[in-house]
Tab-separated table of C-alpha atoms in Angstrom:
chain	number	residue	atom	x	y	z
U	1	UNK	CA	8.650	-11.465	64.860
U	2	UNK	CA	5.641	-9.562	66.333
U	3	UNK	CA	2.983	-8.163	64.177
U	4	UNK	CA	2.948	-4.342	63.596
U	5	UNK	CA	0.541	-2.268	65.472
U	6	UNK	CA	-0.005	0.020	62.379
U	7	UNK	CA	-0.072	-0.788	58.545
U	8	UNK	CA	-0.166	1.723	55.675
U	9	UNK	CA	-2.167	0.702	52.729
U	10	UNK	CA	-1.150	2.206	49.375
U	11	UNK	CA	-4.326	2.459	47.302
U	12	UNK	CA	-3.432	1.714	43.609
U	13	UNK	CA	-6.982	1.191	42.199
U	14	UNK	CA	-7.221	4.473	40.312
U	15	UNK	CA	-3.932	3.788	38.522
U	16	UNK	CA	-2.936	0.061	38.500
U	17	UNK	CA	-6.494	-0.904	38.815
U	18	UNK	CA	-8.214	1.172	36.126
U	19	UNK	CA	-5.331	0.912	33.563
U	20	UNK	CA	-6.268	-2.522	32.575
U	21	UNK	CA	-10.039	-1.858	31.972
U	22	UNK	CA	-11.206	-2.015	28.302
U	23	UNK	CA	-13.993	0.621	28.277
U	24	UNK	CA	-13.297	4.343	28.507
U	25	UNK	CA	-13.617	5.831	31.923
U	26	UNK	CA	-14.486	9.527	32.329
U	27	UNK	CA	-12.450	11.940	34.337
U	28	UNK	CA	-15.417	12.566	36.520
U	29	UNK	CA	-15.753	8.831	37.472
U	30	UNK	CA	-11.932	8.743	38.236
U	31	UNK	CA	-12.241	11.803	40.413
U	32	UNK	CA	-15.335	10.327	42.210
U	33	UNK	CA	-13.354	7.097	42.936
U	34	UNK	CA	-10.312	9.056	44.315
U	35	UNK	CA	-12.585	11.258	46.476
U	36	UNK	CA	-14.406	8.187	47.779
U	37	UNK	CA	-11.144	6.496	48.774
U	38	UNK	CA	-9.784	9.445	50.632
U	39	UNK	CA	-13.198	9.892	52.362
U	40	UNK	CA	-12.919	6.207	53.528
U	41	UNK	CA	-9.599	7.075	55.232
U	42	UNK	CA	-6.941	6.099	52.681
U	43	UNK	CA	-3.827	8.249	53.294
U	44	UNK	CA	-1.979	7.189	50.232
U	45	UNK	CA	-3.645	6.976	46.696
U	46	UNK	CA	-1.966	6.470	43.504
U	47	UNK	CA	-4.161	8.568	41.289
U	48	UNK	CA	-2.864	8.057	37.833
U	49	UNK	CA	0.309	7.876	35.646
U	50	UNK	CA	1.932	10.218	33.110
U	51	UNK	CA	2.565	7.864	30.236
U	52	UNK	CA	1.839	8.022	26.633
U	53	UNK	CA	-1.956	7.352	26.092
U	54	UNK	CA	-0.791	5.327	23.088
U	55	UNK	CA	0.478	2.632	25.457
U	56	UNK	CA	-1.959	3.054	28.419
U	57	UNK	CA	-5.113	4.699	27.072
U	58	UNK	CA	-6.935	4.687	30.426
U	59	UNK	CA	-4.446	6.993	31.937
U	60	UNK	CA	-5.249	9.790	29.492
U	61	UNK	CA	-6.519	12.776	31.488
U	62	UNK	CA	-4.354	12.217	34.705
U	63	UNK	CA	-3.683	15.833	34.825
U	64	UNK	CA	-7.382	16.654	34.753
U	65	UNK	CA	-7.942	14.221	37.490
U	66	UNK	CA	-5.296	15.696	39.740
U	67	UNK	CA	-6.722	19.170	39.161
U	68	UNK	CA	-10.321	18.172	40.116
U	69	UNK	CA	-9.885	15.808	43.101
U	70	UNK	CA	-10.497	17.126	46.645
U	71	UNK	CA	-6.973	17.376	48.069
U	72	UNK	CA	-7.635	16.285	51.597
U	73	UNK	CA	-5.001	17.276	54.085
U	74	UNK	CA	-2.733	14.440	55.208
U	75	UNK	CA	-3.331	12.319	52.085
U	76	UNK	CA	-0.622	11.639	49.536
U	77	UNK	CA	-1.801	11.775	45.919
U	78	UNK	CA	0.861	10.131	43.806
U	79	UNK	CA	1.441	9.320	40.179
U	80	UNK	CA	3.432	6.777	38.105
U	81	UNK	CA	6.161	8.466	36.019
U	82	UNK	CA	8.262	6.143	33.797
U	83	UNK	CA	10.697	8.818	32.600
U	84	UNK	CA	11.763	12.526	32.824
U	85	UNK	CA	9.063	13.585	30.453
U	86	UNK	CA	6.375	11.991	32.605
U	87	UNK	CA	7.916	13.429	35.754
U	88	UNK	CA	7.841	16.944	34.197
U	89	UNK	CA	4.249	16.426	33.217
U	90	UNK	CA	3.423	15.348	36.693
U	91	UNK	CA	5.099	18.479	38.136
U	92	UNK	CA	3.066	20.742	35.841
U	93	UNK	CA	-0.127	18.928	37.198
U	94	UNK	CA	0.973	19.742	40.830
U	95	UNK	CA	1.785	16.137	41.771
U	96	UNK	CA	3.779	15.972	45.133
U	97	UNK	CA	5.060	12.442	44.963
U	98	UNK	CA	5.821	10.066	42.136
U	99	UNK	CA	6.765	6.362	41.502
U	100	UNK	CA	9.094	4.550	39.102
U	101	UNK	CA	9.088	0.950	38.227
U	102	UNK	CA	11.620	-1.725	37.072
U	103	UNK	CA	11.300	-5.404	36.498
U	104	UNK	CA	13.279	-8.228	38.221
U	105	UNK	CA	12.940	-10.255	34.983
U	106	UNK	CA	15.034	-9.439	31.882
U	107	UNK	CA	12.425	-11.083	29.659
U	108	UNK	CA	9.523	-9.090	31.268
U	109	UNK	CA	11.466	-5.886	30.919
U	110	UNK	CA	12.050	-6.380	27.310
U	111	UNK	CA	8.292	-7.301	26.705
U	112	UNK	CA	6.987	-4.422	28.932
U	113	UNK	CA	9.235	-1.464	27.986
U	114	UNK	CA	11.457	-2.761	25.290
U	115	UNK	CA	14.719	-2.489	27.118
U	116	UNK	CA	16.953	-4.323	29.512
U	117	UNK	CA	16.737	-3.903	33.326
U	118	UNK	CA	19.953	-1.955	33.302
U	119	UNK	CA	18.797	0.405	30.529
U	120	UNK	CA	15.382	0.996	32.331
U	121	UNK	CA	17.430	1.997	35.537
U	122	UNK	CA	19.440	4.387	33.597
U	123	UNK	CA	16.313	6.193	32.335
U	124	UNK	CA	15.546	6.971	35.944
U	125	UNK	CA	18.757	8.825	36.600
U	126	UNK	CA	17.675	12.292	35.246
U	127	UNK	CA	14.279	11.771	36.774
U	128	UNK	CA	15.819	11.230	40.207
U	129	UNK	CA	18.030	14.232	39.848
U	130	UNK	CA	15.062	16.322	39.039
U	131	UNK	CA	13.139	14.969	41.893
U	132	UNK	CA	15.984	15.868	44.279
U	133	UNK	CA	16.146	19.300	42.890
U	134	UNK	CA	12.390	19.715	43.574
U	135	UNK	CA	12.534	18.055	46.982
U	136	UNK	CA	10.071	15.425	45.735
U	137	UNK	CA	9.874	11.870	47.147
U	138	UNK	CA	10.052	8.972	44.748
U	139	UNK	CA	8.770	5.502	45.423
U	140	UNK	CA	10.176	2.452	43.506
U	141	UNK	CA	8.417	-0.622	42.271
U	142	UNK	CA	9.960	-3.869	41.262
U	143	UNK	CA	7.776	-6.251	39.274
U	144	UNK	CA	7.835	-9.965	38.803
U	145	UNK	CA	9.556	-10.647	42.183
U	146	UNK	CA	7.914	-13.988	42.689
U	147	UNK	CA	7.596	-15.153	39.083
U	148	UNK	CA	7.653	-14.053	35.443
U	149	UNK	CA	5.111	-14.964	32.593
U	150	UNK	CA	8.045	-15.341	30.294
U	151	UNK	CA	10.960	-16.861	32.115
U	152	UNK	CA	9.262	-18.602	35.080
U	153	UNK	CA	11.068	-18.442	38.452
U	154	UNK	CA	12.994	-15.300	39.499
U	155	UNK	CA	15.935	-15.600	41.763
U	156	UNK	CA	15.422	-13.622	45.030
U	157	UNK	CA	19.073	-12.309	44.522
U	158	UNK	CA	18.092	-10.744	41.268
U	159	UNK	CA	15.219	-9.002	42.906
U	160	UNK	CA	17.583	-7.715	45.706
U	161	UNK	CA	19.991	-6.433	43.044
U	162	UNK	CA	17.276	-4.397	41.376
U	163	UNK	CA	15.726	-3.151	44.615
U	164	UNK	CA	19.174	-2.079	45.864
U	165	UNK	CA	19.758	-0.041	42.739
U	166	UNK	CA	16.413	1.753	43.156
U	167	UNK	CA	17.093	2.414	46.779
U	168	UNK	CA	20.698	3.654	46.187
U	169	UNK	CA	19.337	5.998	43.504
U	170	UNK	CA	17.123	7.672	46.234
U	171	UNK	CA	13.775	5.886	46.202
U	172	UNK	CA	12.629	6.180	49.798
U	173	UNK	CA	10.573	3.035	49.684
U	174	UNK	CA	10.673	-0.100	47.415
U	175	UNK	CA	7.473	-2.074	46.649
U	176	UNK	CA	8.062	-5.717	45.663
U	177	UNK	CA	5.358	-6.819	43.272
U	178	UNK	CA	4.110	-10.366	42.582
U	179	UNK	CA	2.869	-9.271	39.170
U	180	UNK	CA	1.386	-12.619	38.128
U	181	UNK	CA	0.286	-13.731	41.502
U	182	UNK	CA	2.160	-17.098	41.687
U	183	UNK	CA	3.955	-16.449	44.968
U	184	UNK	CA	3.375	-18.516	48.071
U	185	UNK	CA	3.881	-17.691	51.756
U	186	UNK	CA	7.238	-19.550	52.048
U	187	UNK	CA	8.617	-17.871	48.859
U	188	UNK	CA	7.416	-14.455	50.069
U	189	UNK	CA	9.224	-14.791	53.434
U	190	UNK	CA	12.409	-15.903	51.578
U	191	UNK	CA	12.038	-12.986	49.293
U	192	UNK	CA	11.924	-10.387	52.045
U	193	UNK	CA	14.704	-12.165	53.862
U	194	UNK	CA	16.910	-11.827	50.838
U	195	UNK	CA	16.004	-8.175	50.033
U	196	UNK	CA	15.981	-7.179	53.718
U	197	UNK	CA	19.665	-7.999	54.082
U	198	UNK	CA	20.586	-4.642	52.455
U	199	UNK	CA	17.432	-2.622	52.624
U	200	UNK	CA	15.807	-1.899	56.043
U	201	UNK	CA	12.443	-3.592	56.226
U	202	UNK	CA	10.716	-0.405	57.122
U	203	UNK	CA	11.743	0.821	53.616
U	204	UNK	CA	10.034	-2.246	51.878
U	205	UNK	CA	6.478	-2.745	50.773
U	206	UNK	CA	4.502	-5.729	49.355
U	207	UNK	CA	2.339	-5.665	46.251
U	208	UNK	CA	0.443	-8.842	45.622
U	209	UNK	CA	-1.921	-10.091	43.004
U	210	UNK	CA	-4.365	-12.745	43.741
U	211	UNK	CA	-4.132	-14.920	40.601
U	212	UNK	CA	-3.719	-18.253	42.673
U	213	UNK	CA	-5.717	-17.067	45.701
U	214	UNK	CA	-2.512	-16.479	47.754
U	215	UNK	CA	-2.344	-12.805	48.255
U	216	UNK	CA	-3.705	-12.592	51.813
U	217	UNK	CA	-1.486	-15.438	52.903
U	218	UNK	CA	1.516	-13.595	51.330
U	219	UNK	CA	0.535	-10.414	53.179
U	220	UNK	CA	0.365	-12.332	56.525
U	221	UNK	CA	3.732	-13.948	55.678
U	222	UNK	CA	5.029	-10.430	54.918
U	223	UNK	CA	3.761	-9.177	58.257
U	224	UNK	CA	5.785	-11.850	59.987
U	225	UNK	CA	8.829	-10.553	58.246
U	226	UNK	CA	8.335	-7.001	59.559
U	227	UNK	CA	6.621	-5.487	56.451
U	228	UNK	CA	4.043	-2.859	57.327
U	229	UNK	CA	3.197	-1.297	53.947
U	230	UNK	CA	1.040	-2.991	51.344
U	231	UNK	CA	-0.272	-1.972	48.060
U	232	UNK	CA	-3.917	-2.978	47.295
U	233	UNK	CA	-6.755	-2.063	44.870
U	234	UNK	CA	-10.240	-1.373	45.759
U	235	UNK	CA	-12.601	-4.087	44.554
U	236	UNK	CA	-9.707	-6.075	43.258
U	237	UNK	CA	-9.363	-4.062	40.188
U	238	UNK	CA	-6.329	-4.441	37.995
U	239	UNK	CA	-4.140	-6.909	36.400
U	240	UNK	CA	-1.218	-6.182	34.080
U	241	UNK	CA	-1.532	-5.383	30.332
U	242	UNK	CA	1.854	-7.014	29.709
U	243	UNK	CA	1.386	-10.188	31.876
U	244	UNK	CA	-1.205	-12.495	30.275
U	245	UNK	CA	-3.455	-14.328	32.770
U	246	UNK	CA	-2.477	-11.961	35.736
U	247	UNK	CA	-5.633	-11.320	37.823
U	248	UNK	CA	-6.373	-8.211	39.751
U	249	UNK	CA	-4.489	-6.682	42.609
U	250	UNK	CA	-5.483	-8.072	46.104
U	251	UNK	CA	-8.658	-6.284	47.052
U	252	UNK	CA	-8.229	-3.436	49.572
U	253	UNK	CA	-11.382	-4.494	51.350
U	254	UNK	CA	-10.068	-7.942	51.888
U	255	UNK	CA	-6.726	-6.776	53.176
U	256	UNK	CA	-8.471	-4.383	55.457
U	257	UNK	CA	-10.711	-7.073	56.853
U	258	UNK	CA	-7.581	-9.173	57.523
U	259	UNK	CA	-5.768	-6.352	59.295
U	260	UNK	CA	-8.811	-5.413	61.342
U	261	UNK	CA	-9.141	-8.973	62.484
U	262	UNK	CA	-5.490	-8.885	63.649
U	263	UNK	CA	-6.093	-5.738	65.602
U	264	UNK	CA	-3.714	-3.782	63.346
U	265	UNK	CA	-4.677	-0.093	62.892
U	266	UNK	CA	-4.959	1.476	59.493
U	267	UNK	CA	-7.327	4.415	59.975
U	268	UNK	CA	-9.602	3.173	57.089
U	269	UNK	CA	-13.391	2.646	57.434
U	270	UNK	CA	-14.266	-0.706	55.895
U	271	UNK	CA	-18.021	0.141	55.069
U	272	UNK	CA	-17.013	3.261	53.276
U	273	UNK	CA	-14.304	1.478	51.361
U	274	UNK	CA	-16.822	-1.299	50.360
U	275	UNK	CA	-19.248	1.428	49.111
U	276	UNK	CA	-16.390	2.985	47.146
U	277	UNK	CA	-15.618	-0.273	45.288
U	278	UNK	CA	-19.345	-1.107	44.696
U	279	UNK	CA	-19.677	2.332	42.983
U	280	UNK	CA	-16.776	2.088	40.684
U	281	UNK	CA	-17.740	-1.525	39.782
U	282	UNK	CA	-21.255	-0.285	38.787
U	283	UNK	CA	-19.543	2.371	36.540
U	284	UNK	CA	-17.380	-0.337	34.968
U	285	UNK	CA	-20.247	-2.802	34.681
U	286	UNK	CA	-18.237	-5.550	36.300
U	287	UNK	CA	-18.233	-7.912	39.179
U	288	UNK	CA	-16.600	-6.761	42.417
U	289	UNK	CA	-13.397	-8.713	42.919
U	290	UNK	CA	-13.528	-8.220	46.781
U	291	UNK	CA	-14.796	-11.266	48.585
U	292	UNK	CA	-15.646	-9.138	51.580
U	293	UNK	CA	-17.704	-6.763	49.399
U	294	UNK	CA	-19.562	-9.676	47.915
U	295	UNK	CA	-20.240	-11.110	51.407
U	296	UNK	CA	-21.581	-7.830	52.621
U	297	UNK	CA	-23.902	-7.690	49.630
U	298	UNK	CA	-25.400	-11.144	50.107
């Protein structure tokens, strides 16, 4: 299959990236990060999530962040909403697009949100109904698609079943997440082949963690399968608070460098993106997880 001419990057650093940091992060620093990312040319930014601060302390203040960011025309500023209560809070904050998540692993679902996959999907029914009433788009995530920290391998058919349920509920796009970063290029292609039998590939996205250093290879394999939407996190921020040993998301800078080298258009300026990552890493007092950023610095 030919490579796509255009790829859309979904920047998840402000949500999936920051949620795993230990130190408190101010609203002002979160706002600066989002504004830096939109200034670099990102057209889709996951700004925060409307969950209980008891479970994800770093996402406290998401409403304030949405209120203070510069809402650039043409940019989607989205939020993760795990239930109807979170959706309603997002609505009050002026959020225009939300995301929901389910696991492809029963063990992970129980550990993560204390319910079965089926029960988690049922929780989304009233949320999806409310979103339809408001004319709001909902994006779906499926986690642990290429491996689970508790049960090991995950059957691609199980991933396909969960993805199909989310798609049939009304999610306009399904992002398949290699939460613990154990996937390989071959398994990635087999996964998209299985899920792509029922869901059009232009409705699928890839979300890769770089625990085993395979994320870029998996993205290239996904491109060969006709996938042209990828989640990434500036400076490689992130992990998973419920997946021990999972390293950060693949760095947006590294993905952009790959795509630029392939002649694939994104509309994102690499230098500005690197600067955004360097700035938030200074705030966090941590090393930049982007190999491209480290190379530029040296």
